[in-house]
Amino acid sequence: MTGAAPTNPQSDASAAGGADDRTQVISEAQALSMPHLPAAPRERPQTAPRSEPPAAAAAVAGLSPGTVINNNYRIQAALKSGGMGEVYRGIEIGTEDPVAIKAIRPELISDGQAGDMFRREARTLRLLTDDAIVRYYNYVHDRDLDRYFLVMEFIGGIPLSDRLRQYGPLPAETGKVLLQRLAKGLAKAHSKGVVHRDLSPDNVMLPDGIVSEARLIDFGIARAQTIPEGAAAGKFAGKFKYVAPEQLGHFGGSTGPATDIYGLALLTAAALLGKPLDMGSSIPEAVQARREVPDLSALPEAFQPLLARMLEPDPVRRPATMLDVLQLLDGLDAKQGLSARLPERAPQPVPGLQVSAAGMALPPQAAIPDLQVPASAGSRGRPPPFAPAVHVPPEPAPPEKPGAGRKAAVFGTLLLFALAGAAGWHAWRTGLLQTGSAAQASGGGQPGAQPAAPGIPPPSPVTREGFLAAFDAGACSFATRIAAGPSAGMVETHSADGSGFDGLPAAFEDRFGTRPALLQRAITPEQCAAADLARALQGRHPDPVQLSLSADQAVSGEAVQAGIRVPPGQSLWVVLISDQGKVYNLSSRLAPGHGANRHLEFALALAPEAKAAPQLVLAVASDTPLVRAATAPDGKKAAELLPQLLEEIRSDRVQASAALSYVLLTAPAAASHSDPGTLAPSLGD
C-alpha cells in the first residue's frame, strides 16, 4: 500500500458534493421540514491531485501533524473532515506501517448519537474480513486527548467519486468488475448480519486507482444484527441520492440486505453514467423519485434489466440476496448483453389475495380479474408477515412437453434488453417471444411412447412417477400418485374433458401389482399448460419438489396453506393459475426460512355470484433460477408463459422438477354443494 492519497481518501463526504451528498442522520420530523437543498455541482474544475492536504486542516481539529495517539500512532496529515468524523493519515509508531485514523469531530464528542455510531462502526468492522472491505485494526481511547479513535487500513488511492469526476464514466466492462467486486464484499457482510446502508461513490476507495481492487469504507451507519442501534435507531440515515425507499420509512421502514442491493444499483448507475441518477436532494424529492423504477435508458443496455430489478421500490421484488445478484452477473456480457438466467425474486404479491386465519390484512392490490372485481392495478403493496402454515407431507412431481420451437435463452434475454428502459421489466408483458400454444402430448397408447426432449431426460422407467409421465392420456393431462394423507396411494388425474385415464388403473396394476383408485380433477382448457408443464418434468429428477395443500376445496376468503419440500440448493417458483389460465406469483408469500420445507398461506376472494372455479398451485424447483419465472408479470396467460419456461429449461439444460396441486374455490353458499373431485372406483375395464 503506497503513496499519499490525492484528494479524498477514506472520506466521510464528497469533496465536491453539496450538503445533500453528505451522510445525514436526522429525525423524520426534521427531514420532512427541511427545505429542498440545492443539487451538487455537476462538474468540478480539473485539478492536479495533491500529495498532501495542508497541515492547517489538521490544526483546525486540534490534531496537528505529529500528534501521538495512545503512544502507538502518530498523525501525519489530515485527509478529510466529513459530517461527523475526521480522517487522518498516520503511522503505527512501532512498525511505521501506514494507517488511517478516524475520530469524531470535536464539536460532536459530547453527542451521544455520534458516539454510538462511532462505537458501532468499530464493532461492525471487527466482524468483517474481506478483500473488498477496509480492514479494521484497533479502537483506542487516548486519555490525554480524551478522545476515541478508530484505526484502520490506510488505502493509498482515490475515492470512486474522484475517479468519476476526473475521468468520467466507467466503461461497461469495468462497471461490471466494480459491481461484482462490491457485491461479493457485501455478500460477506450480509452473511455476518451487517448491512452497510450508506453505499455511494464516496465510500468506495480505489487503491492506486485500480477498480478491480475497490474497497468499501465508512460503515458508520451500518446495521449489524448483533449490535444495538443506539440513539440513531429509527432515524433517517444515509445520502439522499443513494438511499433505498425503506430508509425513508416506506415498506415498514425495515432495512436489510435488500437495502444494500438498492444502494449498490444506484452506485453502479452513477459509475456507468459518471454522475448520480436524479433521485432527489431532499427527503420529499427522494420519496417522489422512488415511487417507481427510475429511468435507466441512458445506461448500457446490458445493465438495464439487472439494475431495474435491483431498483424495484418494494424490497421483496428485488433479488433476494447479493448472491443472486452475483449469479446474474456471471452471465452478463458487458459488450453484448445478458446471457444468464435471472435470479428468482419475490415477485409482485398475488392481487386480490387476502390473508385470513392470522387476522393480517394486505394493502389493496390489483385484482385477479377472473376472481373478483378489479381494484387499482398500480398498487405496490408489500406482503405482510406470514402465519405459520401446516407442515405437509411429500407429494409427486411433473410432466413432459414436446413441440414448440426452440427459442434460445440468449436470444430471449437480448430481447429483454430491448424492452428494458424506464419501465424496467414491465414491457416484458407484451410477449414478444411467441412460442405457440401449449404443448401437445405425444406418443402411443402405452407408457414409454413419449420421446425425450433435448435437454430433458426421459422419465425413469422404474418409478411410479416415471410410469405416470409416460402414460399417454392425450393432450392436457397429468396424473400423479398421492404419497401421504387421507388419499395416500390414490392417483390424482387432471384433465379438461375427463377422458384418457380409463386404462390407467389396469396398466398401473400390470406394472406395479396394485390397482389405484383415481381422484379425477376437472381443470379448464386455459389451465392445460400447467398440466403439460408438470407432466413434461415428471419422473425425471431423483429428488423432485413436493407440494401439498391443506385442503382441496376452499370457500371464498378462506385460508389455504401450502407446504413445499424443495430439493437442496434449488431455486423455487410458486404460482397460482386461475380458472381463466392467468398466472399469479405466490413466491413472495413464502414464510421466511431456508430449509428444505417451506410454507405459505393465501386466500382468494371469488367475485360475487361467480360459480365454483378450479385453481391450480404450481411449484417449480430448478438448479438455477429461470428468466421467464423471474420476469413474468402477474396475469400473464399460462398458455404463453409456461411453454416459454419449459423451452428455457430444455435449451439451457436446467435440472428442474414441478409439482401441481388443485383447489376448488367456491362461494360461501355453494360450498356444501360443490364436488372438488370425482372418485373413480378402482375397477378394471
XYZ file of C-alpha atoms in Angstrom:
685
model
C 0.000 0.000 0.000
C 1.873 3.067 -1.186
C 1.598 6.723 -1.910
C -0.217 9.629 -0.403
C -3.908 9.920 -1.097
C -4.534 12.553 -3.734
C -7.801 14.241 -2.921
C -10.371 12.413 -0.866
C -9.219 9.133 0.628
C -11.394 7.320 3.154
C -13.603 10.365 3.472
C -16.989 10.866 5.037
C -18.299 13.165 2.321
C -17.609 14.033 -1.251
C -15.173 16.826 -1.756
C -17.355 18.272 -4.467
C -20.738 17.319 -3.107
C -23.140 19.727 -1.516
C -24.836 19.124 1.790
C -27.185 16.715 0.100
C -24.267 14.395 -0.622
C -23.227 14.057 2.996
C -24.300 11.143 5.099
C -27.047 12.533 7.315
C -28.743 11.244 10.450
C -31.892 13.197 11.194
C -35.303 12.539 12.673
C -38.260 12.037 10.367
C -39.869 15.263 11.589
C -36.700 17.190 10.844
C -36.419 15.569 7.453
C -39.919 16.444 6.332
C -39.490 20.063 7.403
C -36.182 20.522 5.604
C -36.107 22.898 2.634
C -35.153 21.391 -0.678
C -31.407 21.519 -0.856
C -29.604 22.685 -3.979
C -28.154 19.972 -6.133
C -24.424 19.406 -6.047
C -22.447 20.944 -8.889
C -22.419 18.743 -11.972
C -18.697 19.124 -12.513
C -15.651 20.382 -10.716
C -12.707 22.102 -12.397
C -9.922 19.674 -13.137
C -7.091 19.986 -10.645
C -3.904 18.088 -10.175
C -4.022 15.668 -7.219
C -2.493 16.988 -4.060
C 0.194 14.896 -2.478
C -0.525 16.307 0.984
C -3.533 18.191 2.342
C -2.413 21.381 4.100
C -1.319 20.921 7.689
C -3.670 23.691 8.712
C -6.573 21.349 8.090
C -5.372 19.157 10.912
C -4.835 22.100 13.189
C -8.478 23.071 12.844
C -9.399 19.872 14.641
C -6.685 20.324 17.229
C -4.846 17.279 15.919
C -1.839 18.623 14.117
C 0.780 16.507 12.356
C 2.983 14.826 14.931
C 0.183 14.264 17.442
C 0.700 10.907 19.162
C -2.348 8.804 19.964
C -2.241 6.294 22.806
C 1.566 6.024 22.466
C 1.013 3.832 19.398
C 0.048 6.023 16.459
C 1.325 9.331 15.068
C -0.745 11.631 12.858
C 0.977 12.712 9.650
C -1.735 14.630 7.805
C -5.434 15.363 7.765
C -7.201 13.617 4.949
C -10.805 14.722 5.222
C -13.386 16.168 7.562
C -16.917 14.958 6.943
C -20.320 15.336 8.536
C -19.474 13.524 11.760
C -15.870 12.432 11.580
C -12.352 13.392 10.641
C -9.946 11.055 8.902
C -6.161 11.324 9.202
C -3.241 9.559 7.699
C -0.840 8.252 10.281
C 1.670 5.561 11.091
C 1.946 2.873 13.699
C 4.985 4.024 15.661
C 6.472 0.589 16.280
C 6.389 -0.606 12.677
C 5.971 2.657 10.740
C 3.184 0.990 8.793
C 0.681 3.485 7.336
C -2.760 3.595 8.944
C -5.950 5.592 8.583
C -7.173 7.118 11.835
C -10.767 8.219 12.245
C -12.028 10.478 15.027
C -15.338 12.121 15.887
C -15.392 15.828 15.099
C -14.547 17.839 18.237
C -17.927 19.565 18.408
C -19.658 16.142 18.428
C -17.581 14.495 21.145
C -20.354 15.006 23.705
C -23.090 13.970 21.242
C -24.383 10.588 22.379
C -25.741 9.718 18.943
C -22.423 10.377 17.213
C -20.600 8.410 19.901
C -22.952 5.466 19.490
C -22.414 5.413 15.741
C -18.650 5.641 16.111
C -18.507 2.703 18.516
C -20.870 0.726 16.319
C -18.637 1.288 13.306
C -15.685 -0.123 15.236
C -17.665 -3.131 16.420
C -19.101 -3.688 12.950
C -15.735 -3.602 11.184
C -14.409 -6.073 13.722
C -16.930 -8.588 12.346
C -15.791 -8.237 8.751
C -12.845 -9.647 6.851
C -12.935 -9.392 3.073
C -10.691 -8.056 0.332
C -13.444 -5.652 -0.712
C -13.875 -4.144 2.773
C -11.451 -1.834 4.555
C -9.570 -3.720 7.279
C -10.094 -2.856 10.926
C -7.051 -2.622 13.184
C -7.922 -1.047 16.522
C -10.306 1.089 18.577
C -8.480 3.122 21.199
C -9.084 5.813 23.797
C -6.371 8.400 24.351
C -6.665 9.650 27.926
C -4.570 12.761 27.344
C -6.718 13.846 24.401
C -9.869 12.341 25.923
C -10.950 11.131 22.500
C -11.694 7.801 20.872
C -10.040 6.752 17.626
C -10.769 4.067 15.071
C -7.612 2.750 13.411
C -7.986 1.140 10.004
C -6.061 0.070 6.963
C -4.698 3.031 5.013
C -5.695 2.808 1.369
C -3.420 4.776 -0.903
C -5.613 5.829 -3.766
C -8.704 7.857 -4.541
C -12.427 7.506 -3.905
C -14.543 6.321 -6.794
C -16.280 9.712 -6.732
C -12.995 11.448 -7.582
C -12.226 8.877 -10.265
C -15.564 9.627 -11.921
C -15.119 13.354 -11.566
C -11.664 13.353 -13.114
C -12.031 10.728 -15.828
C -15.755 10.364 -16.447
C -17.939 7.222 -16.543
C -16.506 3.750 -16.195
C -16.543 1.578 -19.327
C -19.227 -1.096 -19.203
C -16.750 -3.932 -18.638
C -15.086 -2.031 -15.794
C -18.513 -1.292 -14.352
C -19.240 -5.000 -14.248
C -15.941 -5.621 -12.443
C -16.834 -2.970 -9.866
C -20.334 -4.311 -9.307
C -19.056 -7.858 -8.942
C -16.309 -6.828 -6.519
C -18.621 -4.828 -4.264
C -21.420 -7.400 -4.400
C -19.016 -10.084 -3.164
C -17.884 -7.893 -0.294
C -21.450 -7.053 0.651
C -22.470 -10.706 0.419
C -19.791 -11.442 3.029
C -21.021 -8.562 5.192
C -24.616 -9.746 4.926
C -23.575 -13.271 5.906
C -22.292 -11.720 9.146
C -25.534 -9.841 9.680
C -24.090 -6.464 8.642
C -25.861 -4.064 6.256
C -23.843 -1.040 5.072
C -26.786 1.344 4.364
C -24.551 4.141 3.060
C -23.306 2.971 -0.326
C -22.099 5.749 -2.608
C -19.049 6.513 -4.777
C -17.600 8.473 -1.829
C -17.467 5.299 0.218
C -15.606 3.196 -2.334
C -11.820 3.529 -2.335
C -9.727 2.557 -5.357
C -6.207 1.522 -4.253
C -3.796 3.227 -6.641
C -6.870 3.987 -8.762
C -7.469 0.292 -9.576
C -11.187 -0.504 -9.869
C -10.701 -4.266 -9.578
C -9.274 -3.721 -6.072
C -12.094 -1.459 -4.859
C -12.768 -1.428 -1.122
C -15.833 -0.359 0.818
C -15.256 2.120 3.626
C -17.326 4.081 6.147
C -19.543 1.647 7.996
C -20.592 4.491 10.293
C -24.324 3.931 9.817
C -24.092 0.212 9.122
C -26.607 -2.004 10.855
C -25.464 -5.236 12.482
C -27.910 -7.776 13.858
C -25.758 -8.375 16.933
C -25.122 -4.703 17.747
C -27.836 -2.375 19.137
C -28.514 0.714 17.033
C -28.454 3.094 19.989
C -29.506 6.721 19.668
C -29.710 6.646 15.870
C -32.347 3.916 15.800
C -35.473 4.871 13.889
C -33.944 7.929 12.232
C -33.151 8.560 8.613
C -29.504 7.857 7.876
C -27.742 8.000 4.548
C -27.298 10.165 1.456
C -30.452 11.328 -0.282
C -29.160 10.338 -3.715
C -28.334 6.765 -2.723
C -30.816 5.640 -0.052
C -33.440 2.948 -0.553
C -37.181 3.622 -0.115
C -37.265 1.731 3.184
C -34.633 4.099 4.601
C -37.211 6.837 4.060
C -39.819 4.913 6.034
C -41.582 3.077 3.228
C -42.454 -0.640 3.268
C -42.308 -0.758 7.042
C -39.006 1.094 7.269
C -37.078 -2.106 7.946
C -33.593 -2.183 6.430
C -31.768 -5.334 5.432
C -29.712 -6.826 2.593
C -32.283 -5.552 0.081
C -31.370 -2.021 1.186
C -27.787 -2.532 0.062
C -28.992 -4.125 -3.179
C -30.873 -0.913 -3.972
C -27.946 1.285 -2.923
C -25.462 -0.771 -4.926
C -27.630 -0.356 -8.021
C -27.627 3.431 -7.601
C -23.868 3.388 -7.020
C -23.334 1.282 -10.151
C -25.574 3.533 -12.214
C -23.564 6.563 -11.065
C -20.326 4.801 -12.021
C -21.647 3.967 -15.500
C -23.064 7.452 -16.078
C -20.323 9.449 -14.396
C -22.931 11.140 -12.212
C -25.741 10.006 -9.916
C -29.237 9.343 -11.164
C -31.710 12.099 -10.383
C -33.017 10.665 -7.117
C -33.717 13.905 -5.247
C -31.754 16.248 -2.991
C -34.123 16.239 -0.014
C -36.381 13.681 1.603
C -39.570 14.902 -0.153
C -37.801 14.760 -3.516
C -36.184 11.427 -2.680
C -39.539 9.925 -1.726
C -41.102 11.014 -5.009
C -38.177 9.700 -7.065
C -38.525 6.236 -5.502
C -42.158 5.593 -6.291
C -41.119 3.602 -9.353
C -38.029 2.220 -11.034
C -36.005 5.237 -12.230
C -35.270 5.919 -15.874
C -32.287 3.756 -16.839
C -32.372 4.369 -20.579
C -29.057 6.270 -20.516
C -27.226 3.246 -19.092
C -25.593 0.499 -21.173
C -28.356 -1.856 -22.273
C -26.676 -4.908 -20.772
C -27.111 -3.464 -17.277
C -30.654 -2.176 -17.556
C -32.579 -5.371 -16.684
C -30.449 -6.196 -13.650
C -30.386 -2.652 -12.283
C -34.134 -2.317 -12.853
C -34.684 -5.398 -10.704
C -32.325 -4.116 -8.034
C -34.138 -0.755 -8.052
C -37.630 -2.099 -7.505
C -39.234 0.172 -4.869
C -40.596 -2.782 -2.900
C -37.728 -4.736 -1.279
C -39.477 -8.077 -1.831
C -39.318 -7.562 -5.601
C -35.563 -7.092 -5.695
C -33.155 -10.031 -5.970
C -33.348 -11.862 -2.675
C -29.624 -11.726 -1.861
C -26.314 -10.401 -3.141
C -25.542 -13.980 -4.153
C -28.471 -13.763 -6.581
C -27.003 -10.550 -7.971
C -23.652 -12.291 -8.402
C -25.268 -15.261 -10.109
C -26.767 -12.977 -12.711
C -23.528 -11.060 -13.117
C -21.731 -14.271 -14.034
C -23.663 -14.262 -17.298
C -23.715 -10.539 -18.011
C -21.710 -9.723 -21.104
C -20.989 -6.020 -20.813
C -20.338 -5.875 -24.560
C -23.240 -7.892 -25.884
C -25.931 -8.360 -23.301
C -27.315 -10.627 -20.687
C -26.954 -14.329 -21.366
C -27.616 -15.757 -17.938
C -30.824 -16.600 -16.144
C -32.110 -14.058 -13.725
C -32.170 -14.819 -10.032
C -35.580 -15.635 -8.719
C -37.226 -12.737 -6.986
C -40.016 -12.448 -4.552
C -42.394 -11.010 -7.150
C -45.492 -8.897 -7.057
C -47.931 -10.239 -4.468
C -50.930 -12.028 -5.911
C -53.524 -9.303 -6.440
C -56.756 -9.983 -4.653
C -55.190 -12.399 -2.204
C -56.359 -11.883 1.341
C -54.734 -13.174 4.474
C -57.226 -14.985 6.618
C -56.627 -17.080 9.689
C -53.882 -14.982 11.221
C -56.029 -11.870 11.010
C -53.499 -9.963 8.922
C -54.564 -7.625 6.162
C -52.897 -6.849 2.872
C -52.860 -3.411 1.320
C -55.073 -3.014 -1.760
C -53.850 -4.955 -4.772
C -54.710 -5.157 -8.410
C -57.415 -7.767 -8.551
C -57.295 -11.099 -10.291
C -59.871 -10.348 -12.978
C -61.425 -13.791 -13.005
C -61.781 -13.944 -9.227
C -63.123 -10.577 -8.176
C -63.886 -7.047 -9.263
C -60.639 -5.302 -10.279
C -59.067 -2.788 -7.925
C -56.236 -0.377 -8.546
C -53.794 -2.057 -10.888
C -50.987 0.211 -9.893
C -50.817 -0.776 -6.251
C -47.489 -1.950 -4.961
C -48.410 -3.210 -1.530
C -45.939 -5.276 0.442
C -46.969 -8.717 1.630
C -47.469 -8.979 5.374
C -45.644 -11.351 7.718
C -46.570 -14.963 7.238
C -48.734 -17.016 9.525
C -47.439 -20.492 10.350
C -48.629 -22.937 7.744
C -49.361 -26.610 8.041
C -46.352 -28.892 7.657
C -47.177 -31.004 4.660
C -46.122 -34.451 3.570
C -44.413 -35.150 0.272
C -46.241 -35.297 -2.978
C -45.151 -36.036 -6.550
C -43.690 -34.054 -9.356
C -44.387 -33.118 -13.060
C -44.601 -33.751 -16.958
C -43.094 -33.649 -20.455
C -43.872 -31.243 -23.247
C -42.888 -31.859 -26.877
C -43.468 -29.422 -29.688
C -42.915 -25.660 -29.562
C -39.968 -24.204 -31.450
C -36.685 -23.857 -29.614
C -36.028 -20.283 -28.541
C -32.528 -19.787 -27.241
C -32.344 -18.216 -23.799
C -29.665 -15.839 -25.013
C -31.968 -14.515 -27.752
C -34.751 -14.157 -25.228
C -32.640 -12.212 -22.822
C -31.294 -9.987 -25.583
C -34.883 -9.108 -26.411
C -35.282 -8.396 -22.740
C -32.673 -5.664 -23.088
C -34.539 -4.082 -25.930
C -37.626 -3.954 -23.768
C -35.832 -2.650 -20.704
C -35.835 1.075 -20.142
C -37.514 3.395 -17.722
C -40.190 0.782 -17.193
C -37.639 -1.943 -16.469
C -39.086 -5.382 -16.745
C -42.671 -4.315 -17.269
C -42.512 -4.249 -21.067
C -41.945 -7.999 -20.998
C -45.703 -8.441 -20.654
C -46.048 -7.677 -24.374
C -44.999 -11.268 -25.071
C -42.595 -10.676 -27.941
C -41.281 -14.211 -27.690
C -44.025 -16.266 -29.305
C -43.860 -19.983 -28.678
C -47.245 -21.053 -29.928
C -49.874 -22.925 -27.999
C -49.330 -25.224 -25.104
C -47.519 -28.398 -25.998
C -49.439 -31.328 -27.309
C -48.935 -34.624 -25.593
C -47.427 -37.199 -27.899
C -46.788 -40.875 -28.068
C -48.758 -44.055 -28.482
C -51.256 -45.526 -26.108
C -48.769 -47.088 -23.736
C -46.131 -45.885 -21.325
C -42.794 -45.066 -22.860
C -44.212 -43.621 -26.070
C -43.145 -40.045 -25.312
C -39.773 -39.108 -26.812
C -37.300 -37.301 -24.592
C -36.956 -33.607 -25.346
C -33.480 -32.139 -25.893
C -32.049 -31.119 -22.550
C -34.704 -33.003 -20.554
C -34.009 -36.641 -19.665
C -36.679 -39.262 -20.331
C -38.883 -40.301 -17.414
C -37.481 -43.053 -15.258
C -38.887 -46.420 -16.387
C -38.734 -47.903 -12.881
C -40.578 -45.318 -10.770
C -44.305 -44.753 -10.409
C -43.962 -41.102 -11.346
C -41.937 -42.048 -14.412
C -44.650 -44.527 -15.387
C -47.377 -41.897 -14.981
C -45.398 -39.365 -17.020
C -45.049 -41.857 -19.872
C -48.690 -42.988 -19.798
C -50.425 -41.465 -22.829
C -53.688 -39.870 -21.731
C -53.648 -37.342 -24.544
C -53.125 -33.611 -24.523
C -53.914 -31.592 -21.409
C -53.400 -34.414 -18.942
C -51.407 -35.013 -15.802
C -51.554 -37.857 -13.304
C -49.623 -38.131 -10.065
C -49.615 -40.505 -7.146
C -50.676 -39.091 -3.783
C -47.920 -40.038 -1.356
C -49.430 -39.084 2.004
C -52.609 -38.004 3.740
C -56.133 -39.439 3.636
C -55.876 -40.154 -0.091
C -52.426 -41.740 0.020
C -51.933 -44.341 -2.692
C -54.565 -42.888 -4.999
C -53.672 -41.411 -8.360
C -54.842 -37.839 -8.872
C -55.650 -37.060 -12.502
C -56.029 -33.649 -14.127
C -57.683 -33.079 -17.480
C -60.124 -30.735 -19.150
C -62.507 -33.383 -20.505
C -62.019 -36.228 -18.023
C -61.045 -38.737 -20.702
C -57.805 -40.550 -21.361
C -57.302 -42.243 -17.993
C -59.730 -45.173 -18.329
C -56.941 -47.672 -18.909
C -54.608 -46.291 -16.248
C -55.635 -48.429 -13.216
C -55.169 -51.691 -15.124
C -51.887 -50.587 -16.691
C -50.606 -49.472 -13.295
C -51.567 -52.834 -11.778
C -49.803 -54.721 -14.559
C -46.643 -52.802 -13.817
C -46.638 -52.459 -10.028
C -49.035 -55.136 -8.782
C -51.628 -52.805 -7.230
C -54.637 -51.097 -8.781
C -55.071 -47.496 -7.623
C -58.283 -45.566 -7.341
C -58.358 -42.377 -9.390
C -59.191 -38.974 -7.944
C -60.270 -37.044 -11.007
C -59.785 -33.266 -11.137
C -61.575 -31.291 -13.827
C -59.476 -28.339 -14.935
C -60.289 -25.700 -17.522
C -58.774 -25.654 -21.019
C -56.989 -22.435 -20.044
C -55.133 -24.368 -17.316
C -53.887 -27.091 -19.657
C -50.431 -25.545 -19.957
C -49.883 -26.192 -16.243
C -50.733 -29.877 -16.642
C -48.463 -30.106 -19.678
C -45.535 -28.489 -17.855
C -45.951 -30.694 -14.802
C -46.019 -33.807 -16.968
C -43.037 -32.675 -19.054
C -40.853 -32.622 -15.930
C -42.410 -35.558 -14.094
C -40.432 -38.633 -13.097
C -37.140 -37.259 -14.350
C -35.497 -35.848 -11.225
C -34.283 -38.187 -8.460
C -35.349 -35.705 -5.765
C -38.323 -33.718 -7.101
C -40.074 -30.783 -5.494
C -43.115 -31.835 -3.466
C -46.254 -29.808 -2.845
C -49.308 -30.329 -0.655
C -52.263 -28.082 0.106
C -54.169 -28.093 3.372
C -57.448 -28.643 1.506
C -58.693 -29.390 -1.986
C -61.671 -27.088 -1.554
C -61.805 -23.557 -0.126
C -64.664 -21.165 0.479
C -64.115 -17.656 -0.850
C -61.902 -15.812 1.659
C -60.838 -18.973 3.486
C -57.157 -19.608 4.109
C -55.303 -22.241 2.123
C -51.940 -23.405 3.388
C -49.273 -24.946 1.212
C -46.271 -26.974 2.255
C -43.407 -27.399 -0.170
C -40.337 -29.566 0.070
C -37.547 -28.069 -2.016
C -34.544 -30.158 -3.131
C -31.298 -28.911 -1.538
C -29.666 -25.980 -3.297
C -32.530 -25.348 -5.720
C -34.491 -22.206 -6.542
C -38.242 -22.254 -6.042
C -41.028 -20.594 -8.036
C -44.621 -20.952 -6.814
C -47.623 -19.623 -8.724
C -51.392 -19.726 -8.723
C -53.081 -20.490 -12.051
C -56.659 -19.265 -12.124
C -59.515 -20.959 -13.925
C -59.028 -18.419 -16.733
C -55.416 -19.528 -17.118
C -53.793 -16.433 -15.630
C -50.571 -16.854 -13.649
C -50.065 -15.050 -10.308
C -46.892 -15.349 -8.290
C -47.089 -16.753 -4.763
C -43.345 -16.827 -4.105
C -43.447 -13.578 -2.130
C -45.752 -15.288 0.378
C -43.272 -17.969 1.314
C -42.668 -17.812 5.044
C -39.093 -16.899 5.988
C -36.832 -19.911 6.108
C -34.033 -21.600 4.256
C -34.530 -25.299 4.938
C -35.981 -27.918 2.658
C -39.516 -27.428 3.996
C -41.186 -24.149 3.009
C -44.669 -22.903 3.758
C -47.035 -20.257 2.517
C -50.611 -19.207 3.190
C -53.074 -17.400 0.958
C -56.782 -16.823 0.492
C -58.763 -15.993 -2.625
C -61.940 -13.963 -2.915
C -64.421 -15.145 -5.506
C -66.336 -12.439 -7.342
C -69.972 -12.097 -6.231
C -72.347 -14.515 -7.947
C -69.422 -16.359 -9.517
C -69.548 -20.120 -9.888
C -67.121 -22.516 -8.247
C -63.811 -22.372 -10.076
C -60.806 -24.736 -10.053
C -57.494 -23.132 -9.062
C -54.079 -24.735 -9.512
C -50.915 -24.179 -7.496
C -47.737 -24.953 -9.425
C -44.291 -25.241 -7.826
C -41.146 -25.427 -9.965
C -37.718 -26.137 -8.461
C -34.586 -25.695 -10.563
C -30.848 -25.854 -10.058
C -30.580 -22.278 -11.310
C -33.212 -19.507 -11.349
C -35.198 -19.064 -14.542
C -35.552 -15.897 -16.616
C -39.187 -16.475 -17.513
C -40.130 -17.094 -13.893
C -38.258 -14.048 -12.639
C -39.647 -11.616 -15.207
C -43.225 -12.826 -15.670
C -45.827 -10.168 -14.809
C -48.870 -11.193 -12.820
C -51.829 -12.035 -15.024
C -49.791 -13.459 -17.901
C -51.507 -16.338 -19.658
C -50.244 -19.766 -18.706
C -50.549 -20.868 -22.346
C -47.876 -18.296 -23.239
C -45.646 -18.288 -20.175
C -45.321 -21.968 -19.292
C -44.229 -23.191 -22.745
C -41.600 -20.437 -22.702
C -40.468 -21.612 -19.278
C -40.231 -25.201 -20.465
C -38.305 -24.161 -23.560
C -35.819 -22.333 -21.348
C -35.389 -25.441 -19.205
C -34.804 -27.529 -22.318
C -32.456 -25.239 -24.200
C -30.342 -24.379 -21.156
C -30.393 -27.965 -19.833
C -31.681 -26.874 -16.446
C -32.285 -29.596 -13.872
C -35.892 -28.959 -12.862
C -38.936 -30.625 -11.370
C -42.507 -29.476 -10.815
C -45.491 -30.271 -8.636
C -49.139 -29.416 -9.214
C -51.984 -29.216 -6.694
C -55.669 -28.488 -7.110
C -58.109 -26.481 -5.001
C -61.734 -25.725 -5.869
C -62.735 -22.184 -4.923
C -66.408 -21.881 -4.020
C -68.834 -19.183 -2.986
C -69.935 -19.496 0.667
C -73.462 -20.651 -0.153
C -72.227 -23.169 -2.697
C -69.502 -24.711 -0.573
C -71.567 -27.561 0.763
C -72.791 -28.477 -2.709
C -69.523 -28.469 -4.631
C -67.583 -31.560 -5.551
C -63.823 -30.882 -5.584
C -63.121 -34.116 -7.398
C -64.693 -37.268 -8.691
C -63.628 -40.551 -7.168
C -63.300 -43.220 -9.797
C -63.562 -46.779 -8.457
C -60.522 -48.987 -8.858
C -62.365 -51.430 -11.063
C -60.918 -52.985 -14.164
C -62.063 -52.305 -17.668
